[in-house]
PDB file of C-alpha atoms in Angstrom:
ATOM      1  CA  UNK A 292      75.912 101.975 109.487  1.00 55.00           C
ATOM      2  CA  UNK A 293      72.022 103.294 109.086  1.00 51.00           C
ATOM      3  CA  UNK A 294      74.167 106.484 108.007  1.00 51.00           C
ATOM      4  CA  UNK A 295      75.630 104.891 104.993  1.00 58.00           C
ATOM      5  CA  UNK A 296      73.618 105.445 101.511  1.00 77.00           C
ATOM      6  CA  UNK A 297      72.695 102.503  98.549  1.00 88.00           C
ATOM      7  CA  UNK A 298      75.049 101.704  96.365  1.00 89.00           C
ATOM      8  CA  UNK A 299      74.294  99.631  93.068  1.00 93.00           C
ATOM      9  CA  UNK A 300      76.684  98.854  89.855  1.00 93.00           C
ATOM     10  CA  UNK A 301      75.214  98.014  86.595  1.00 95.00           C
ATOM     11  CA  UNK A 302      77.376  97.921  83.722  1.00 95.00           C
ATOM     12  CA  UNK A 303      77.043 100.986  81.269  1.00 95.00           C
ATOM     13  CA  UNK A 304      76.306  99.236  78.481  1.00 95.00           C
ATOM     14  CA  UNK A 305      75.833  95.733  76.835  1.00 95.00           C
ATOM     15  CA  UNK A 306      74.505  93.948  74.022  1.00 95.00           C
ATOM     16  CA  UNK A 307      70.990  93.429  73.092  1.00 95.00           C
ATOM     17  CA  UNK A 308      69.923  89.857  74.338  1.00 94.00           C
ATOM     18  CA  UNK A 309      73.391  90.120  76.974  1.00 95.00           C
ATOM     19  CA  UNK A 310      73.046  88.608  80.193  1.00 96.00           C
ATOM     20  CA  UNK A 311      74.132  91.339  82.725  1.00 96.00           C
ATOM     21  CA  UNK A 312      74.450  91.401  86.521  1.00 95.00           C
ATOM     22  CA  UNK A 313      72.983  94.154  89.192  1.00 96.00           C
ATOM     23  CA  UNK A 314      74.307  94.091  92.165  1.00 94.00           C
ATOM     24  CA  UNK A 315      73.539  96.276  94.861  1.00 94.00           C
ATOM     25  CA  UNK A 316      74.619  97.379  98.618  1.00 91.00           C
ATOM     26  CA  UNK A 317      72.818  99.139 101.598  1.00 92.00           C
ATOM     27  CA  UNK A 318      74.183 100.210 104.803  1.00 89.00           C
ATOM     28  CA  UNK A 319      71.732  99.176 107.240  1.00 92.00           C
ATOM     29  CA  UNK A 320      72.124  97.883 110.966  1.00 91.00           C
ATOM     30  CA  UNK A 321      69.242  95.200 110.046  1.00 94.00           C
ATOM     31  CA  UNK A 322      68.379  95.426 113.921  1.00 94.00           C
ATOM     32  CA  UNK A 323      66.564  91.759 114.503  1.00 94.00           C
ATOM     33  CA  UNK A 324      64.005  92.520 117.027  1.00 93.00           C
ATOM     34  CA  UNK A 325      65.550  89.512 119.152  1.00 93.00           C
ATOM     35  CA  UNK A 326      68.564  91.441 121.096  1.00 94.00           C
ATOM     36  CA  UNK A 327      68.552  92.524 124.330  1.00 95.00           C
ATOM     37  CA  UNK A 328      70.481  95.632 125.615  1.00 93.00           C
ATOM     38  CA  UNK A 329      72.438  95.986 128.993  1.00 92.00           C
ATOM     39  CA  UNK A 330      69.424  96.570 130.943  1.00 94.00           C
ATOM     40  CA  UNK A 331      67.647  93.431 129.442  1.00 94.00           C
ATOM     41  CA  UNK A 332      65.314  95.454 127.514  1.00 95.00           C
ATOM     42  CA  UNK A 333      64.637  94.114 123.943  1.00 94.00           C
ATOM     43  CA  UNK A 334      65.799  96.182 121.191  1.00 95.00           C
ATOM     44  CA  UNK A 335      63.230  96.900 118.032  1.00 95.00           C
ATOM     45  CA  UNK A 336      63.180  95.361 115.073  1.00 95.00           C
ATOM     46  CA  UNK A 337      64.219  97.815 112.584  1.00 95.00           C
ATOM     47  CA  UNK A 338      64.720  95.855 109.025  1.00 95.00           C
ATOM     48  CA  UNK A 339      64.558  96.715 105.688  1.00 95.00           C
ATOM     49  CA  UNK A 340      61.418  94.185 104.976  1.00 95.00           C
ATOM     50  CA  UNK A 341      61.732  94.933 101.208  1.00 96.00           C
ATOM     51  CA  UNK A 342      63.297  95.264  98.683  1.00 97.00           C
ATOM     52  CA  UNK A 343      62.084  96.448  94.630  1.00 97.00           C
ATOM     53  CA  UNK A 344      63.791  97.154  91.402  1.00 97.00           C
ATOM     54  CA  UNK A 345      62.370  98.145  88.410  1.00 97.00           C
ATOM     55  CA  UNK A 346      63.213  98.769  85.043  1.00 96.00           C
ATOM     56  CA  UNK A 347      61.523 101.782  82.537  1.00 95.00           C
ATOM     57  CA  UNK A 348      58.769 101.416  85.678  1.00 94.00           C
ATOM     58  CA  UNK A 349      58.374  97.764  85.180  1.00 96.00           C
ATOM     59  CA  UNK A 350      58.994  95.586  87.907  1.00 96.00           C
ATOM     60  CA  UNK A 351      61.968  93.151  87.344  1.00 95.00           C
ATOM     61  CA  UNK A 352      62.851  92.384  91.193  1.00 96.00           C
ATOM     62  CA  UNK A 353      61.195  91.930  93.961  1.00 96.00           C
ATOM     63  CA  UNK A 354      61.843  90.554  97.871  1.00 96.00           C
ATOM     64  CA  UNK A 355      60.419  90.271 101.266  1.00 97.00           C
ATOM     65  CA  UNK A 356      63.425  90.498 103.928  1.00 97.00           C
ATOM     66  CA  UNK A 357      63.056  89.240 106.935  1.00 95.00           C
ATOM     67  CA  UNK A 358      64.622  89.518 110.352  1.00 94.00           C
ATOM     68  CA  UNK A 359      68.021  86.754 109.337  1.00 94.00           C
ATOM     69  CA  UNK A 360      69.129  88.655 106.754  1.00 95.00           C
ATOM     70  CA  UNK A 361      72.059  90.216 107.775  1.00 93.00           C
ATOM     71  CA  UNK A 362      73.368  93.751 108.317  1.00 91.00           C
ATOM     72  CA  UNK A 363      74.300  95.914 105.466  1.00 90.00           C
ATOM     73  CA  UNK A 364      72.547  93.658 102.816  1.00 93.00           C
ATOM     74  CA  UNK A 365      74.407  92.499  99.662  1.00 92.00           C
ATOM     75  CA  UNK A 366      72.393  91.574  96.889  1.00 94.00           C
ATOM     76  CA  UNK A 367      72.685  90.774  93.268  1.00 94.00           C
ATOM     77  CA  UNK A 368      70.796  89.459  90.520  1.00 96.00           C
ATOM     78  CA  UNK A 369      70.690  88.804  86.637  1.00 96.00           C
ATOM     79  CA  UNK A 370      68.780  90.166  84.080  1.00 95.00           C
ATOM     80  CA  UNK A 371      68.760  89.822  79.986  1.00 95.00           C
ATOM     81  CA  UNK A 372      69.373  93.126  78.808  1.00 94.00           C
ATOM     82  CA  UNK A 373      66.827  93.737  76.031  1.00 94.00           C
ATOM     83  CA  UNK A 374      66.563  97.977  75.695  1.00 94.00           C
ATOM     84  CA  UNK A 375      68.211 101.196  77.110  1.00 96.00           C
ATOM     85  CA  UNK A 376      66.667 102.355  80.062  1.00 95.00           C
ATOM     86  CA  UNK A 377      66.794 103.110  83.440  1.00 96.00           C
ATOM     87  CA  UNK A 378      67.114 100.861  87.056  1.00 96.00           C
ATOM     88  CA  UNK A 379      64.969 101.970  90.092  1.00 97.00           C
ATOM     89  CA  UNK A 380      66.220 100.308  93.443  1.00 97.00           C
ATOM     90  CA  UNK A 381      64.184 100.864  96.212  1.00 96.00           C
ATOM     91  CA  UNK A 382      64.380  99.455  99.815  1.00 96.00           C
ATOM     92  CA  UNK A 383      61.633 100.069 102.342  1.00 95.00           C
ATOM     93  CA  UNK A 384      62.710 100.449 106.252  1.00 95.00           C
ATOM     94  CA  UNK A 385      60.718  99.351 108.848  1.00 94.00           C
ATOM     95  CA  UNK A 386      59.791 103.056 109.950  1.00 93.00           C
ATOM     96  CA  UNK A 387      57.904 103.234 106.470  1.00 92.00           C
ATOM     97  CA  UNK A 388      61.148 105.193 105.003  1.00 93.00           C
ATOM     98  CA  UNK A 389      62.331 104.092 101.334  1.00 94.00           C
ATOM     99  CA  UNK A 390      65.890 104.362 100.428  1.00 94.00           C
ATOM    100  CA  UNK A 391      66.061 104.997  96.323  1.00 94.00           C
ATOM    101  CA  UNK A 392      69.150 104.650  93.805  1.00 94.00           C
ATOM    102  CA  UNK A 393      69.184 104.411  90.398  1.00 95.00           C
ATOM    103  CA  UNK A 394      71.184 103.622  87.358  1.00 96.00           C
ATOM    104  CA  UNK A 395      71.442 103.875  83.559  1.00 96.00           C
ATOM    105  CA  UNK A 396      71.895 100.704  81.010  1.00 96.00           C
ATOM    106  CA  UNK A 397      72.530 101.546  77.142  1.00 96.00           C
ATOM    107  CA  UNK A 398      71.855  98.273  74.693  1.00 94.00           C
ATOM    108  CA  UNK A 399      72.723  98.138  71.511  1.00 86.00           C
TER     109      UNK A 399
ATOM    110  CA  UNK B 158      81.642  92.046 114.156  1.00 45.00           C
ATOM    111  CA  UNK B 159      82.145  94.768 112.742  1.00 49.00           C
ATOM    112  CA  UNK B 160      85.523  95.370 113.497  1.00 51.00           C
ATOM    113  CA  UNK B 161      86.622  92.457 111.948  1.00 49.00           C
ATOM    114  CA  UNK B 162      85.099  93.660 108.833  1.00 45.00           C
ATOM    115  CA  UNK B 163      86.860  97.057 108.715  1.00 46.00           C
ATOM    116  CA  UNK B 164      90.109  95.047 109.558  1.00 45.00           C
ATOM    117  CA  UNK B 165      89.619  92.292 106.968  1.00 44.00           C
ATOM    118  CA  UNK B 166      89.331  95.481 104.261  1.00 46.00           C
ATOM    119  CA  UNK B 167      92.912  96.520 105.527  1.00 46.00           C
ATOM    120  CA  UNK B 168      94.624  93.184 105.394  1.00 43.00           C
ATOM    121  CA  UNK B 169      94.633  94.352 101.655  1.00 42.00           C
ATOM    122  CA  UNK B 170      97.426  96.765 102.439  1.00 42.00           C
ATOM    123  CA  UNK B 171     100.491  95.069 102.046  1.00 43.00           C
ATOM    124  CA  UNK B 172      99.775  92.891  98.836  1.00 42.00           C
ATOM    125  CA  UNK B 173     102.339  94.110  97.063  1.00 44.00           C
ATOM    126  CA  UNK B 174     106.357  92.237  97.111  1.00 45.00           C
ATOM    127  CA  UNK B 175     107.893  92.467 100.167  1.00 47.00           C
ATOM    128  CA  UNK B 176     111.654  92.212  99.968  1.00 56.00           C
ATOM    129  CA  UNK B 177     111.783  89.661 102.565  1.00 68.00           C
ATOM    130  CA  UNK B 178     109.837  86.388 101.060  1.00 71.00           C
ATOM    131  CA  UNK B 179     109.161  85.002 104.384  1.00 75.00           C
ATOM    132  CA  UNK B 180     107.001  87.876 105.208  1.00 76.00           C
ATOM    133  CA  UNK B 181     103.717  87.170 103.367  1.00 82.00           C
ATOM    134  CA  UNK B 182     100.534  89.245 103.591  1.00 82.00           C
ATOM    135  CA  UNK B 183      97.581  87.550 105.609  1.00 86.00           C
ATOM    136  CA  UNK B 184      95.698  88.286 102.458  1.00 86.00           C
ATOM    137  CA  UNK B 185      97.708  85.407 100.755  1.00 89.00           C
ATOM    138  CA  UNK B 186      96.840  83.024 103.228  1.00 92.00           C
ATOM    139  CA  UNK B 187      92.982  83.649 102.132  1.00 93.00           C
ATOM    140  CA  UNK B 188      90.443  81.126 100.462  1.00 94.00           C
ATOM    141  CA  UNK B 189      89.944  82.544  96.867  1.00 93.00           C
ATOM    142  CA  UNK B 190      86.383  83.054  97.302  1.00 90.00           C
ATOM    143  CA  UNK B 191      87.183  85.321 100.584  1.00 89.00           C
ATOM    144  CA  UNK B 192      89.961  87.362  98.240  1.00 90.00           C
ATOM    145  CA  UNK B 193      87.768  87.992  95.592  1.00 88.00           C
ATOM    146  CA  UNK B 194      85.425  89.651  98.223  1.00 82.00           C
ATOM    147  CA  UNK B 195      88.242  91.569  99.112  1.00 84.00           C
ATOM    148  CA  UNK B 196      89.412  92.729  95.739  1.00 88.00           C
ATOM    149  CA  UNK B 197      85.710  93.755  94.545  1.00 87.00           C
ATOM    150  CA  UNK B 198      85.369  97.249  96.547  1.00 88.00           C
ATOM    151  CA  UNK B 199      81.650  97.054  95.919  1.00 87.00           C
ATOM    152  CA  UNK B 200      81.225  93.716  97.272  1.00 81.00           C
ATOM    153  CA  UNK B 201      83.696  94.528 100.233  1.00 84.00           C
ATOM    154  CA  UNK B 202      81.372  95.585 103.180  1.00 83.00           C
ATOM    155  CA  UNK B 203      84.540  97.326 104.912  1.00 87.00           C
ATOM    156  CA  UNK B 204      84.045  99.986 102.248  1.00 89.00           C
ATOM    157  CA  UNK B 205      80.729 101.131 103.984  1.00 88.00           C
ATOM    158  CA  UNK B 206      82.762 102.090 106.635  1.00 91.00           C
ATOM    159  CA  UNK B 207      85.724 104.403 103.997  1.00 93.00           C
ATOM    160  CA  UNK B 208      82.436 105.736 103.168  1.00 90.00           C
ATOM    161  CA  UNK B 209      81.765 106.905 106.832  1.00 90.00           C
ATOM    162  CA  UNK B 210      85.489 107.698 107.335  1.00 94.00           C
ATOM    163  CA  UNK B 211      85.420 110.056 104.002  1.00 93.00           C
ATOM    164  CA  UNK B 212      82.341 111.615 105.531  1.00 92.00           C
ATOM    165  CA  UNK B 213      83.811 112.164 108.893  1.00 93.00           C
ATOM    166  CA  UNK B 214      87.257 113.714 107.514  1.00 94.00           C
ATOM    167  CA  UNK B 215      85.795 116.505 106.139  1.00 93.00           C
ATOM    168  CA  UNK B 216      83.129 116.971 108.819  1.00 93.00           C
ATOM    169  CA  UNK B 217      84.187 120.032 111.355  1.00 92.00           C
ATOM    170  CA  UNK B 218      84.095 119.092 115.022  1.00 92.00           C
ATOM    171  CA  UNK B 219      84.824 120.316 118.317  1.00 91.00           C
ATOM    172  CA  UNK B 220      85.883 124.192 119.866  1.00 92.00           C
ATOM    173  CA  UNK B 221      88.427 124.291 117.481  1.00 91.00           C
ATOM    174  CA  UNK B 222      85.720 123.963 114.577  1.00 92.00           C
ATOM    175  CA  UNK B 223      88.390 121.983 112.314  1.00 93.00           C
ATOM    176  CA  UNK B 224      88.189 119.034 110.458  1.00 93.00           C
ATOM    177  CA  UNK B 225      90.924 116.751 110.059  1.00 94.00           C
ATOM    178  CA  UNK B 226      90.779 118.514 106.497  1.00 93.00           C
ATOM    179  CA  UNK B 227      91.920 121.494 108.058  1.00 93.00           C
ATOM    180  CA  UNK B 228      95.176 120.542 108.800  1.00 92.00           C
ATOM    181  CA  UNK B 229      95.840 117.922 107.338  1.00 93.00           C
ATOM    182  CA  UNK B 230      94.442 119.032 103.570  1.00 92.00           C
ATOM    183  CA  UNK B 231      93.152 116.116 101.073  1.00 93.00           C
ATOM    184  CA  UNK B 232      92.996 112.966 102.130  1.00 91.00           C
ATOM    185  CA  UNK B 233      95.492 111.517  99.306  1.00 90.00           C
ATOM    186  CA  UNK B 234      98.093 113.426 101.080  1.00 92.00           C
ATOM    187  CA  UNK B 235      98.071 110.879 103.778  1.00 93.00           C
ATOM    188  CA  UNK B 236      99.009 108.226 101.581  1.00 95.00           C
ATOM    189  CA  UNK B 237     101.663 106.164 103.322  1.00 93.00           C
ATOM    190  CA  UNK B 238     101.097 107.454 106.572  1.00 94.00           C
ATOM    191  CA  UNK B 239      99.026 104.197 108.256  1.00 94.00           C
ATOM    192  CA  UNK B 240     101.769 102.206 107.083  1.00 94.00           C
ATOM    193  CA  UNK B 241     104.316 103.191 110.130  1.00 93.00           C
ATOM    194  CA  UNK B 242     101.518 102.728 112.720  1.00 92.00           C
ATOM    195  CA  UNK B 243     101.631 102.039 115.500  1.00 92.00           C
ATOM    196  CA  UNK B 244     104.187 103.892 116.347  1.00 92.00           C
ATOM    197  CA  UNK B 245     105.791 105.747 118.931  1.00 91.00           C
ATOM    198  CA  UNK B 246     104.276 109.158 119.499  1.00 90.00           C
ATOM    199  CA  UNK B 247     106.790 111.674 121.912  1.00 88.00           C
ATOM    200  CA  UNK B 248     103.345 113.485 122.907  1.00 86.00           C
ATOM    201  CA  UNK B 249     101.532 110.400 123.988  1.00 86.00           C
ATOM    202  CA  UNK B 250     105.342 109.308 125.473  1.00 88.00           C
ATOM    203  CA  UNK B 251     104.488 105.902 123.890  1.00 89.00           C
ATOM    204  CA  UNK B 252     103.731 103.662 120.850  1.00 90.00           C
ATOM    205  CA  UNK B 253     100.277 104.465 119.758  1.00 93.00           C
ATOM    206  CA  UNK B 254      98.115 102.965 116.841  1.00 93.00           C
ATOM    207  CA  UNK B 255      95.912 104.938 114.306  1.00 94.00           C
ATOM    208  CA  UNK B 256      92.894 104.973 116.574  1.00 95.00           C
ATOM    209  CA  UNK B 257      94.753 106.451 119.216  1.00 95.00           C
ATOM    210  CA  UNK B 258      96.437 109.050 116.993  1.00 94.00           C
ATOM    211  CA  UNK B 259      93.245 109.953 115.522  1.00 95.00           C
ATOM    212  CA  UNK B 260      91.685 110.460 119.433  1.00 95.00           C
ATOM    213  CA  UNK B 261      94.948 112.441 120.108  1.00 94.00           C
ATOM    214  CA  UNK B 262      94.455 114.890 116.953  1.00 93.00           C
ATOM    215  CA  UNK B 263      90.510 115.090 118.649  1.00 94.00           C
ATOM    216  CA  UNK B 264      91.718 116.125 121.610  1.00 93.00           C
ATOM    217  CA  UNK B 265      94.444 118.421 121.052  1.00 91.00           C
ATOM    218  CA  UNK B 266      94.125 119.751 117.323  1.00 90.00           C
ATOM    219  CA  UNK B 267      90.244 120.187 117.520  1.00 93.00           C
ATOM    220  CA  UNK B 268      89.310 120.067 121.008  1.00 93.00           C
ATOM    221  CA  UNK B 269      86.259 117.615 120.445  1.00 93.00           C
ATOM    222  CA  UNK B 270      85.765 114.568 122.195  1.00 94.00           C
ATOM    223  CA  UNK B 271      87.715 111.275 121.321  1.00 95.00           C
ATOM    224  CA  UNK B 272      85.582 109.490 119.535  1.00 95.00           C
ATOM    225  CA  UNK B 273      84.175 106.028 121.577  1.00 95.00           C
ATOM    226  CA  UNK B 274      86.405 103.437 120.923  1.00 94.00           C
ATOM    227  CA  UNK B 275      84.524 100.632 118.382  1.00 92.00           C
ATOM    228  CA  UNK B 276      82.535 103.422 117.146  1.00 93.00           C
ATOM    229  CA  UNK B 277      81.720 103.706 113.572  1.00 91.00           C
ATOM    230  CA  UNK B 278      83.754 107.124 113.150  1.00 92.00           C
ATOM    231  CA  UNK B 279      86.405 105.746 115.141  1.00 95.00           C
ATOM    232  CA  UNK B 280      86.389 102.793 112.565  1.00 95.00           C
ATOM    233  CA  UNK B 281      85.357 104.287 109.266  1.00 95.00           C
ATOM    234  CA  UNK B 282      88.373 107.122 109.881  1.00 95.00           C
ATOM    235  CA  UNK B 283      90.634 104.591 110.479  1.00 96.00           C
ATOM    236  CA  UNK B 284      89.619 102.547 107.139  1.00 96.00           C
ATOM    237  CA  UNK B 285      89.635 105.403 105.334  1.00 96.00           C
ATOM    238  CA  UNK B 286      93.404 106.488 106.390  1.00 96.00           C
ATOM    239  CA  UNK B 287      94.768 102.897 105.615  1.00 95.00           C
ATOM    240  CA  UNK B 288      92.815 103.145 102.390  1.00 95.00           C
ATOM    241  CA  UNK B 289      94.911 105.990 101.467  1.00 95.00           C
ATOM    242  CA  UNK B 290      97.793 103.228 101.743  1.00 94.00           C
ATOM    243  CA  UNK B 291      96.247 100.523 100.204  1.00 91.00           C
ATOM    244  CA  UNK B 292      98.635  98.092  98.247  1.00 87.00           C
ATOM    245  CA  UNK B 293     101.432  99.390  99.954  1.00 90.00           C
ATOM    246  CA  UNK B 294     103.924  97.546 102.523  1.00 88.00           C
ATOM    247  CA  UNK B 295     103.898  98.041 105.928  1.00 87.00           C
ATOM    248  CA  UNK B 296     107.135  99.494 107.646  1.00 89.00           C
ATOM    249  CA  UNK B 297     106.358  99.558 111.230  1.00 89.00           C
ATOM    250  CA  UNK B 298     109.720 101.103 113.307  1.00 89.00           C
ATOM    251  CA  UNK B 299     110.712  98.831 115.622  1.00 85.00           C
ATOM    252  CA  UNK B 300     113.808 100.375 116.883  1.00 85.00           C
ATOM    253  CA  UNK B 301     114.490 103.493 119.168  1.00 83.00           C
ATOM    254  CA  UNK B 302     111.830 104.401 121.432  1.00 84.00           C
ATOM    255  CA  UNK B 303     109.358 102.255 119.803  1.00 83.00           C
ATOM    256  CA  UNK B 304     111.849  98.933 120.807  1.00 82.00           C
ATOM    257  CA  UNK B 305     110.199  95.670 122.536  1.00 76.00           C
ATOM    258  CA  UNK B 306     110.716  96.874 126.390  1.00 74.00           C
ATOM    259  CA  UNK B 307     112.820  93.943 127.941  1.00 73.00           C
ATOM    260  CA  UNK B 308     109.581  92.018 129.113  1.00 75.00           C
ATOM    261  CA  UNK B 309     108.177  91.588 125.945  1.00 74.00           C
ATOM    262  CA  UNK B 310     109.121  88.965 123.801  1.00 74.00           C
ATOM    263  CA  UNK B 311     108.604  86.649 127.287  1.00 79.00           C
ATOM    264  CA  UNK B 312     105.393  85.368 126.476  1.00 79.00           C
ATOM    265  CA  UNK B 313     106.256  82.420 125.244  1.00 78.00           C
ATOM    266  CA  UNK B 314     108.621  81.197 127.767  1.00 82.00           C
ATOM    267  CA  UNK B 315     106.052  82.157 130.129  1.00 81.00           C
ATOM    268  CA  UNK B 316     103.392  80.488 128.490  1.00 83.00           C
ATOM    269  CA  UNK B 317     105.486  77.296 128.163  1.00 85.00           C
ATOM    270  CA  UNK B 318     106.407  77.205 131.652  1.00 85.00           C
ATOM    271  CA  UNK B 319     105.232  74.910 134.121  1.00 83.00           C
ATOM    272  CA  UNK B 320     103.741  76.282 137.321  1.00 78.00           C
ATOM    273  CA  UNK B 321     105.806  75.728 140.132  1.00 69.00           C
TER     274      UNK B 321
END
């Protein structure tokens, strides 16, 4: 699924002081590092090890993954909803590669 | 694993009243917390694999250089279609299921490889077509060529039976 792109829903708008929900979606093999393949070899870790959202360029959310999370990683989270603005999702690979998405929020 | 996930999405087809009452959706036999997965397309991870489906319908492949696209136009035009597999196919000379018609279109309509079985194209075109179906009842043929052949149907008296 490494092919698949971020996905996140936020709802368009809501009222000052609201209580709204992110949630977001990556398609990402989340390759553990502990796997063999046929010929015994092991297989690299290759993880998104974490993951950042900010809001208007303030950080809001922020996680270290690790190697048990599993593929294609669901997340969501909660935030009061205090001005209009703008959502930057951003989850770093392994291989130094950052996967970005963003979405809009209008309060009022 | 995965697999399972692209099915689970499809057990969605099929929600919708059946005329027969005793035939009943898997999808009603679901805990609420695993239908509410199901029903949220965001939340659903067997949409990552539509996605890759989508992707791979329009994508041109093979000598031929067609897409499934090519012949068969816009997707939504296959609504309905996933809903009568399997089904017997007279150029495979057998009942066939939607991986195996999508191999056969590979093969013959585009002259590209069949596609690995368990692979994510295989699986993410095959999500995608029964997406085009989704909330509609299944209406697999069983008659005709596509009947039981006179063997099957035995398993049970096989299983049941004691060895001699």
């Amino acid at each position: 699924m490494t092919q698949s792109t971020a996905r996140v829903k936020v709802p368009a708008t809501a009222a000052k002081g609201e209580i709204v929900e992110i949630k977001t979606t990556i398609g990402h093999d989340m390759e553990s590092g502990q796997r063999k393949d046929k010929d015994g070899n092991p297989i690299p870790r290759k993880i998104i090890n974490k993951f950042l959202c900010t809001f208007n360029g303030k950080e809001i959310f922020r996680s270290d993954w690790y190697p048990a999370i599993s593929a294609n990683p669901y997340l969501s989270f909660f935030m009061r909803a205090t001005e209009t603005g703008r959502f930057e999702f951003a989850w770093t690979d392994d291989d130094g590669s950052v996967a970005k998405a963003t979405a809009d929020i209008t309060v009022g | 694993m995965k697999r399972i996930l692209a099915v689970a999405l499809l057990v969605s087809i099929g929600i919708s009243a059946h005329a027969d009452p005793a035939k009943r959706s898997g999808y009603s036999y679901a805990e609420p917390e695993t239908r509410s997965i199901q029903d949220d397309d965001f939340a659903n991870p067997g949409m990552l694999w539509v996605e890759t489906g989508e992707k791979a319908w329009a994508t041109a492949d093979g000598e031929s250089g067609k897409s499934c696209q090519s012949c068969h136009g816009a997707a939504d035009g296959m609504k309905g279609v996933a809903t009568h597999y399997p089904k017997f196919a007279a150029s495979a000379g057998k009942v066939i299921d939607m991986e195996q018609r999508i191999n056969l279109c590979r093969e013959n309509g585009m002259k590209a490889k069949p596609y690995k079985w368990e692979s994510q194209e295989l699986l993410g075109l095959t999500a995608f077509l029964k997406m085009q179906s989704r909330g509609m009842p299944v209406s697999v043929s069983i008659d005709g060529p596509a009947a039981p052949l006179p063997c099957q149907g035995q398993g049970r008296v096989l299983s049941a039976a004691r060895p001699a």
